[in-house]
Short mmCIF file of C-alpha atoms in Angstrom, two decimals:
data_model
loop_
_atom_site.label_atom_id
_atom_site.label_comp_id
_atom_site.label_asym_id
_atom_site.label_seq_id
_atom_site.Cartn_x
_atom_site.Cartn_y
_atom_site.Cartn_z
CA MET A 11 34.49 91.44 94.71
CA LEU A 12 34.58 90.97 90.93
CA PHE A 13 36.92 92.96 88.73
CA SER A 14 35.91 96.59 88.97
CA ASP A 15 34.31 98.48 86.12
CA LYS A 16 37.19 100.91 86.57
CA ILE A 17 39.51 98.59 84.65
CA LYS A 18 37.25 98.85 81.61
CA SER A 19 38.79 101.19 79.07
CA GLN A 20 36.75 103.84 77.32
CA TYR A 21 39.11 103.60 74.36
CA ILE A 22 38.81 100.80 71.82
CA PRO A 23 42.27 100.32 70.29
CA LYS A 24 42.69 100.16 66.53
CA ARG A 25 45.34 98.64 64.29
CA LEU A 26 48.25 100.69 62.95
CA ALA A 27 50.40 99.99 59.91
CA ILE A 28 54.04 100.76 60.79
CA LYS A 29 57.24 100.85 58.80
CA LEU A 30 60.70 101.38 60.25
CA ASN A 31 64.13 102.43 59.05
CA ALA A 32 66.80 99.79 58.55
CA LYS A 33 68.16 100.06 62.11
CA GLY A 34 64.73 99.78 63.70
CA GLU A 35 63.83 96.82 61.52
CA GLN A 36 66.99 94.97 62.52
CA PHE A 37 66.17 95.49 66.19
CA VAL A 38 62.71 94.00 65.68
CA LEU A 39 64.05 91.05 63.71
CA LYS A 40 66.52 90.33 66.51
CA GLY A 41 63.67 90.27 69.03
CA HIS A 42 64.44 93.51 70.85
CA PRO A 43 61.35 94.75 72.75
CA TRP A 44 61.81 98.48 72.09
CA VAL A 45 61.26 100.60 68.99
CA PHE A 46 62.25 104.25 69.39
CA SER A 47 60.37 107.09 67.73
CA ASN A 48 63.33 107.99 65.49
CA SER A 49 63.13 104.51 63.92
CA ILE A 50 59.56 104.97 62.68
CA THR A 51 59.26 106.11 59.05
CA LYS A 52 55.55 105.51 58.46
CA ILE A 53 52.59 105.50 60.86
CA ASN A 54 48.87 106.33 60.87
CA GLU A 55 48.17 110.00 61.55
CA ASP A 56 45.50 109.20 64.16
CA ALA A 57 47.67 106.81 66.17
CA LYS A 58 46.88 106.74 69.91
CA THR A 59 48.42 105.08 72.95
CA GLY A 60 47.27 101.47 73.25
CA ASP A 61 46.77 100.93 69.52
CA LEU A 62 48.12 97.67 68.12
CA ALA A 63 51.17 98.40 65.97
CA ILE A 64 51.60 96.01 63.05
CA ILE A 65 55.15 96.35 61.74
CA PHE A 66 55.79 95.61 58.07
CA SER A 67 59.16 94.96 56.49
CA LYS A 68 60.54 97.66 54.19
CA SER A 69 61.00 95.51 51.11
CA LYS A 70 58.59 92.56 50.97
CA ASN A 71 55.78 94.27 52.88
CA ARG A 72 55.33 91.31 55.20
CA VAL A 73 54.55 91.47 58.92
CA ILE A 74 57.67 91.17 61.07
CA GLY A 75 56.28 92.08 64.48
CA LEU A 76 53.44 93.30 66.69
CA GLY A 77 53.49 95.76 69.56
CA PHE A 78 51.62 98.46 71.45
CA TYR A 79 51.95 102.09 70.41
CA ASP A 80 52.87 104.58 73.15
CA ALA A 81 52.47 108.18 72.01
CA ASP A 82 54.03 109.76 75.10
CA SER A 83 57.26 107.76 75.26
CA PRO A 84 60.50 107.94 73.25
CA ILE A 85 60.06 104.14 73.06
CA GLN A 86 56.97 104.48 70.91
CA ILE A 87 56.40 100.81 70.22
CA LYS A 88 56.61 98.23 72.97
CA MET A 89 56.95 94.86 71.25
CA LEU A 90 54.72 91.91 72.04
CA HIS A 91 55.78 89.54 69.28
CA SER A 92 58.60 89.42 66.74
CA GLY A 93 58.80 87.28 63.63
CA ALA A 94 56.71 86.25 60.63
CA GLU A 95 54.63 83.74 62.60
CA LYS A 96 51.00 84.78 62.51
CA VAL A 97 49.52 85.48 65.94
CA GLU A 98 46.43 87.22 67.29
CA ILE A 99 46.84 89.59 70.25
CA ASN A 100 43.89 88.42 72.33
CA ALA A 101 43.01 86.74 75.63
CA THR A 102 44.48 83.43 74.48
CA PHE A 103 47.77 85.09 73.52
CA PHE A 104 48.16 86.78 76.92
CA GLN A 105 47.07 83.67 78.83
CA ARG A 106 49.72 81.59 77.05
CA LYS A 107 52.43 84.17 77.87
CA ILE A 108 51.37 84.28 81.53
CA LYS A 109 51.44 80.47 81.76
CA GLU A 110 54.92 80.43 80.23
CA ALA A 111 56.10 82.97 82.81
CA PHE A 112 54.53 81.01 85.65
CA ASN A 113 56.19 77.76 84.53
CA LYS A 114 59.61 79.45 84.65
CA ARG A 115 58.99 80.17 88.35
CA ALA A 116 57.91 76.60 89.18
CA PRO A 117 61.22 75.53 90.83
CA LEU A 118 61.10 78.54 93.17
CA LEU A 119 57.56 77.70 94.28
CA LYS A 120 58.71 74.23 95.33
CA THR A 121 60.75 75.89 98.11
CA ASP A 122 59.30 77.40 101.29
CA THR A 123 58.45 80.60 99.41
CA ASN A 124 55.08 82.12 98.53
CA SER A 125 56.26 85.48 97.15
CA TYR A 126 57.56 85.90 93.62
CA ARG A 127 57.53 88.07 90.51
CA LEU A 128 55.08 86.51 88.09
CA ILE A 129 55.62 89.04 85.28
CA PHE A 130 58.90 90.90 84.78
CA GLY A 131 57.93 93.46 82.16
CA GLU A 132 59.60 93.17 78.75
CA ASN A 133 61.56 90.12 79.89
CA ASP A 134 58.33 88.13 80.02
CA GLY A 135 56.75 89.83 77.02
CA PHE A 136 54.72 92.40 78.98
CA PRO A 137 56.45 95.76 78.43
CA GLY A 138 55.65 98.30 81.13
CA LEU A 139 53.84 95.82 83.40
CA ILE A 140 55.04 94.15 86.60
CA ALA A 141 53.11 91.54 88.57
CA ASP A 142 54.27 90.45 92.03
CA VAL A 143 52.64 87.86 94.27
CA TYR A 144 52.69 88.12 98.07
CA ALA A 145 51.00 85.02 99.48
CA SER A 146 47.35 85.39 98.32
CA VAL A 147 47.72 88.99 97.06
CA LEU A 148 48.66 89.88 93.49
CA VAL A 149 50.05 93.39 92.95
CA VAL A 150 50.12 94.64 89.36
CA LYS A 151 52.12 97.78 88.67
CA LEU A 152 51.59 99.69 85.45
CA TYR A 153 54.30 101.91 83.98
CA SER A 154 52.57 102.72 80.70
CA GLU A 155 49.08 103.64 79.52
CA ILE A 156 49.37 101.06 76.72
CA TRP A 157 47.83 98.47 79.07
CA LEU A 158 44.68 100.39 79.96
CA PRO A 159 42.58 99.00 77.07
CA TYR A 160 43.73 95.47 77.88
CA LEU A 161 43.40 95.22 81.67
CA GLU A 162 39.98 93.61 81.38
CA THR A 163 41.64 90.83 79.36
CA VAL A 164 44.96 90.47 81.21
CA LEU A 165 44.07 90.80 84.90
CA PRO A 166 41.73 87.77 85.10
CA SER A 167 44.45 85.55 83.60
CA LEU A 168 47.04 86.87 86.06
CA GLN A 169 44.67 86.28 88.97
CA GLU A 170 43.70 82.81 87.80
CA THR A 171 47.28 81.70 87.17
CA SER A 172 48.60 83.02 90.51
CA ARG A 173 45.47 81.84 92.37
CA ALA A 174 45.43 85.18 94.13
CA GLN A 175 42.42 86.01 96.27
CA THR A 176 43.06 89.75 95.98
CA VAL A 177 44.39 91.95 93.16
CA VAL A 178 45.84 95.42 93.78
CA ILE A 179 46.73 97.94 91.07
CA ARG A 180 49.76 100.19 91.54
CA LEU A 181 50.49 103.07 89.17
CA SER A 182 53.65 104.83 88.09
CA ARG A 183 53.77 108.54 88.84
CA SER A 184 52.92 109.46 85.24
CA LEU A 185 49.87 107.21 85.29
CA GLU A 186 48.79 108.60 88.66
CA ASN A 187 48.77 112.08 87.14
CA SER A 188 47.10 110.99 83.92
CA LYS A 189 43.46 111.84 83.21
CA SER A 190 43.08 108.96 80.78
CA ASN A 191 41.97 106.47 83.45
CA GLN A 192 39.83 106.24 86.57
CA LEU A 193 42.26 104.05 88.49
CA LYS A 194 43.85 105.05 91.77
CA ASP A 195 47.24 103.91 92.99
CA GLY A 196 46.71 101.10 95.50
CA GLU A 197 43.18 100.34 94.37
CA VAL A 198 41.81 96.86 95.09
CA VAL A 199 40.21 95.68 91.83
CA TYR A 200 39.49 92.09 92.82
CA GLY A 201 38.70 90.45 96.14
CA ILE A 202 39.07 92.04 99.57
CA LEU A 203 42.17 93.38 101.31
CA GLU A 204 41.69 93.33 105.08
CA ASN A 205 45.12 94.80 105.83
CA GLU A 206 47.38 96.78 103.49
CA VAL A 207 50.37 95.09 105.17
CA VAL A 208 50.56 91.56 103.79
CA GLU A 209 52.71 88.83 105.36
CA PHE A 210 54.56 86.36 103.16
CA VAL A 211 57.38 83.81 103.29
CA GLU A 212 60.79 83.94 101.60
CA HIS A 213 62.81 80.69 101.88
CA GLY A 214 61.26 80.00 105.28
CA ILE A 215 61.75 83.55 106.61
CA ASN A 216 58.69 85.68 107.37
CA PHE A 217 58.33 89.18 105.91
CA SER A 218 55.65 91.75 105.26
CA ALA A 219 54.93 94.25 102.48
CA ASN A 220 52.68 97.27 102.37
CA VAL A 221 51.07 96.58 99.00
CA ILE A 222 49.18 99.89 98.97
CA LYS A 223 51.83 102.43 99.99
CA GLY A 224 55.18 100.61 99.81
CA HIS A 225 57.85 101.28 97.15
CA LYS A 226 57.23 99.63 93.77
CA THR A 227 54.80 96.82 94.63
CA GLY A 228 55.59 96.86 98.35
CA TYR A 229 58.91 95.03 98.56
CA PHE A 230 62.02 94.19 96.52
CA LEU A 231 61.92 90.50 95.59
CA ASP A 232 64.95 90.44 93.29
CA HIS A 233 67.61 89.90 96.00
CA ARG A 234 65.88 86.85 97.47
CA ALA A 235 68.68 84.39 96.66
CA ASN A 236 71.36 86.78 97.94
CA ARG A 237 69.45 87.37 101.18
CA ARG A 238 69.26 83.65 101.71
CA GLN A 239 73.00 83.26 101.02
CA VAL A 240 73.97 86.08 103.39
CA GLY A 241 71.73 84.58 106.06
CA GLU A 242 73.41 81.19 105.79
CA TRP A 243 76.83 82.83 106.26
CA SER A 244 75.79 85.02 109.19
CA LYS A 245 75.52 82.53 112.05
CA ASN A 246 77.29 83.88 115.16
CA LYS A 247 78.45 86.91 113.13
CA THR A 248 78.05 90.67 113.43
CA VAL A 249 76.37 92.06 110.32
CA LEU A 250 75.98 95.53 108.77
CA ASP A 251 73.15 95.93 106.24
CA VAL A 252 73.62 99.22 104.33
CA PHE A 253 70.67 100.69 102.39
CA SER A 254 68.64 98.13 104.31
CA TYR A 255 65.15 99.40 103.38
CA ALA A 256 62.73 96.86 104.95
CA GLY A 257 65.57 94.77 106.35
CA GLY A 258 65.78 91.95 103.82
CA PHE A 259 69.40 91.00 104.50
CA SER A 260 69.10 91.95 108.18
CA VAL A 261 66.14 89.67 108.86
CA HIS A 262 67.70 86.68 107.08
CA ALA A 263 70.86 87.19 109.13
CA LEU A 264 68.97 87.42 112.42
CA ALA A 265 66.81 84.39 111.64
CA ASN A 266 69.96 82.41 110.84
CA GLY A 267 71.62 83.14 114.19
CA ALA A 268 73.61 86.35 113.74
CA LYS A 269 74.87 87.77 117.04
CA GLU A 270 74.18 91.38 116.15
CA VAL A 271 72.74 93.08 113.07
CA THR A 272 72.83 96.79 112.25
CA SER A 273 70.37 98.08 109.64
CA LEU A 274 71.34 101.41 108.07
CA ASP A 275 68.94 103.42 105.93
CA VAL A 276 68.09 107.07 105.30
CA SER A 277 64.40 106.35 105.96
CA LYS A 278 63.30 106.00 109.59
CA GLN A 279 60.02 104.54 108.37
CA ALA A 280 61.86 101.82 106.44
CA LEU A 281 63.90 100.98 109.55
CA GLU A 282 60.70 100.63 111.56
CA ILE A 283 59.48 98.14 108.97
CA ALA A 284 62.81 96.29 109.20
CA ILE A 285 62.38 95.97 112.97
CA GLU A 286 58.81 94.68 112.55
CA ASN A 287 59.90 92.21 109.87
CA GLY A 288 62.54 90.90 112.25
CA LYS A 289 59.90 90.32 114.92
CA LEU A 290 57.94 88.07 112.56
CA ASN A 291 60.70 85.48 113.13
CA ASP A 292 62.40 83.90 116.12
CA TYR A 293 65.89 85.24 116.80
CA SER A 294 68.17 85.78 119.78
CA GLY A 295 70.61 88.37 118.35
CA ILE A 296 70.51 92.13 118.75
CA HIS A 297 68.94 94.28 116.02
CA ARG A 298 70.23 97.85 115.90
CA THR A 299 69.32 100.61 113.45
CA ILE A 300 71.06 103.73 112.15
CA ALA A 301 69.03 106.39 110.31
CA GLY A 302 71.01 108.67 108.04
CA ASP A 303 72.91 109.17 104.79
CA ALA A 304 74.86 105.99 104.10
CA PHE A 305 78.13 107.68 103.09
CA GLU A 306 78.12 109.93 106.17
CA GLU A 307 77.16 107.15 108.58
CA LEU A 308 79.73 104.72 107.20
CA ASN A 309 82.47 107.31 107.70
CA LYS A 310 81.32 107.81 111.30
CA LEU A 311 81.58 104.07 111.93
CA ILE A 312 85.08 104.05 110.41
CA GLU A 313 86.13 106.94 112.68
CA THR A 314 85.13 104.88 115.73
CA LYS A 315 87.07 101.89 114.31
CA THR A 316 83.90 99.78 114.24
CA THR A 317 84.02 96.64 112.09
CA PHE A 318 81.63 93.83 111.21
CA ASP A 319 82.07 90.20 110.24
CA VAL A 320 79.67 90.63 107.32
CA VAL A 321 79.04 93.91 105.48
CA VAL A 322 76.29 94.10 102.85
CA ILE A 323 76.01 97.23 100.67
CA ASP A 324 73.04 97.24 98.31
CA PRO A 325 72.41 100.83 97.12
CA PRO A 326 69.55 102.08 94.94
CA SER A 327 70.23 102.70 91.26
CA PHE A 328 72.81 105.44 90.86
CA ALA A 329 72.42 105.75 87.07
CA LYS A 330 68.85 106.14 85.93
CA GLN A 331 70.02 108.01 82.83
CA ALA A 332 73.16 107.95 80.70
CA SER A 333 74.46 111.27 82.06
CA GLU A 334 74.75 109.71 85.55
CA ILE A 335 76.93 106.73 84.64
CA GLU A 336 80.33 108.22 85.54
CA LEU A 337 79.06 109.57 88.86
CA ALA A 338 77.54 106.17 89.59
CA LYS A 339 80.90 104.48 89.03
CA LYS A 340 82.54 106.89 91.48
CA LYS A 341 79.88 106.14 94.09
CA TYR A 342 80.38 102.39 93.68
CA ALA A 343 84.11 102.87 94.15
CA GLN A 344 83.47 104.93 97.30
CA LEU A 345 81.18 102.27 98.73
CA ALA A 346 83.70 99.51 98.03
CA GLU A 347 86.38 101.55 99.82
CA LEU A 348 84.14 102.28 102.80
CA GLY A 349 82.91 98.70 102.95
CA GLU A 350 86.44 97.29 103.03
CA LYS A 351 87.35 99.49 106.00
CA LEU A 352 84.30 98.27 107.89
CA THR A 353 84.86 94.58 107.19
CA ALA A 354 86.57 92.76 110.05
CA ARG A 355 89.57 90.47 109.80
CA ASP A 356 88.60 87.34 107.84
CA GLY A 357 85.27 88.99 107.14
CA LEU A 358 82.88 89.03 104.18
CA LEU A 359 82.03 92.10 102.08
CA VAL A 360 78.98 91.85 99.81
CA LEU A 361 78.68 94.57 97.15
CA ALA A 362 75.60 94.86 94.92
CA SER A 363 74.37 97.06 92.09
CA CYS A 364 70.96 97.50 90.47
CA SER A 365 72.09 100.10 87.90
CA SER A 366 71.46 98.56 84.48
CA ARG A 367 73.54 101.29 82.81
CA VAL A 368 76.61 100.14 84.73
CA VAL A 369 77.10 96.68 83.27
CA SER A 370 78.23 93.78 85.43
CA GLN A 371 81.84 93.60 84.22
CA GLU A 372 82.34 97.32 84.86
CA PHE A 373 80.90 96.94 88.36
CA PHE A 374 83.10 93.97 89.25
CA ASP A 375 86.16 95.70 87.77
CA ILE A 376 85.52 98.76 89.97
CA ASN A 377 85.29 96.61 93.08
CA HIS A 378 88.41 94.64 92.16
CA GLN A 379 90.46 97.77 91.53
CA VAL A 380 89.43 99.36 94.83
CA LEU A 381 90.00 96.25 96.93
CA ASN A 382 93.29 95.53 95.13
CA SER A 383 94.58 98.95 96.19
CA THR A 384 94.37 97.94 99.87
CA ASN A 385 96.94 95.85 101.70
CA ARG A 386 94.43 93.09 102.36
CA ARG A 387 94.23 89.75 100.61
CA PHE A 388 90.79 88.83 99.34
CA ASP A 389 89.01 86.35 97.11
CA LEU A 390 85.92 86.88 95.01
CA ILE A 391 84.11 83.77 96.22
CA LEU A 392 80.78 84.27 94.49
CA GLN A 393 79.15 86.33 91.75
CA THR A 394 75.37 86.33 91.44
CA PHE A 395 72.88 87.88 89.10
CA HIS A 396 69.10 87.61 88.70
CA ASP A 397 66.92 85.16 90.62
CA ILE A 398 64.70 82.74 88.71
CA ASP A 399 61.63 85.01 88.82
CA HIS A 400 63.56 87.89 87.21
CA PRO A 401 64.57 86.28 83.89
CA ILE A 402 66.53 88.28 81.35
CA GLY A 403 65.02 88.52 77.88
CA PHE A 404 67.22 91.26 76.40
CA LEU A 405 70.49 93.05 77.19
CA GLU A 406 68.98 96.14 78.82
CA GLY A 407 66.76 93.94 80.95
CA ALA A 408 69.74 92.86 83.06
CA TYR A 409 70.49 95.07 86.04
CA LEU A 410 71.25 93.07 89.19
CA LYS A 411 74.76 91.90 90.06
CA CYS A 412 76.37 91.04 93.37
CA GLY A 413 79.92 90.15 94.43
CA TYR A 414 80.98 88.34 97.61
CA TYR A 415 84.53 89.22 98.74
CA ARG A 416 86.19 87.17 101.49
CA PHE A 417 89.19 88.73 103.22
CA ASP A 418 92.08 86.61 104.47
CA ASN A 419 93.32 89.16 106.99
#
C-alpha cells in the first residue's frame, strides 16, 4: 500500500516573520528548541499552526532561526534550525536530518537488535515527533499538529531510511480529538500490518509490541541497555521487577538464567504481555506476577519478610508538571526505602527515574540519603543515563537516570 491520501494536508503553510524579546532571542541563539509565547513580540496576525516561523534578530534584522508555529501550545515555536546559516525547510532538509539521526544509531544496529528509536523529538531536530522501529514496522507518533502539513514529505524519508515495510501513525490524545486531520490513532499509512502485535529482538532477547494499541508506540525502548545489564547480573538469582509493564527487565533476567522472577504492575493486561514476552524465549526459571499498586504490594512483601537477590524499581514519571516535583521526590525516597528492605543480603537494588523535572543529581542524592540512613553498607556500582538511540540535544531533553546499588550485608 502506498502512503495514504489521509496524510495529505488540506492546509498549505505560509511563512511568518517573527521577532522575540531579548530572553527569547538568547535561547534561539544558544540552540534551544523551544520558544514560549511570552517571548514573541511580533508575529503575523493570520498565523496558523504549521506555518514556518522565520525569526529575525531585534537589531540587525537578520535571520537567526527557523521553526514551526504552534498556535495551541505555550511553546509557540518549535525550532528546526538555529543560526545565520541559510537553509531551506524542504524534503532535502528533513532527509539530511533523518540520515544524521540514523547514523547516530549505527553502533546499536551492529548488535543483535532490530528495534530502536530513529527520531527522538527535539533531540534529533523533530519537535513533537517520535519514530520507533520494531523489526520491519515503523511507528511514528505525533504530539503536535505542526507536522500535519509535512507528513507527505517526512514519512517517505523515514520509511526509506529505516527500510520499514509498514508504517503506523500514532496520535497524542489532543491530536486524536482534533478535527484538523483525518488520521486515526493506529492507522497503517504504508504497507500491510498482518498482526498488530509485532515481534522484535533486543540484544538477542525476543519481545513483542502492540503497535496499534500499546502505550506510546507500543513499547519503551529507552531502558534497553539497563535491561541487558540487569539480565547479565541475574543468573541463578531471584528477581523483583517493580512497575514491570511488558516485562522488559523480567524477560532479560529469565533469558539469562534467573531462578525466579516476579513481575509487579498495576495492570493485569501488562502482566499478561510480560508472561507472553517471556515465552518468546527459552528459560527454565519461574515467572510469577503480582497485580496491584506498587507501594501497597511492596509493603505486603516486606510484612512477609520476602527478599530478592535483585530488585528493580522503574516507576512512571512522577512529575509531569512543576507543581508535582516535591511529591515526586517523596515518592522516590519511599521507593528507595521499600526497595532496600526487599533486597537480600549481598543483593542488588536498581533504582530508576524518568522524571525530567527531577534532575539526575537530585535523584541520586535522594537515593544516597535514604540508603545511608539504614545500617547496611552499600556501593553505587553503576550510574546510567540514555541509550544511544535517545541522544540528548538540550537540557530538558534529558530524563532517564538509573543507579545500581550493591549491598555488602
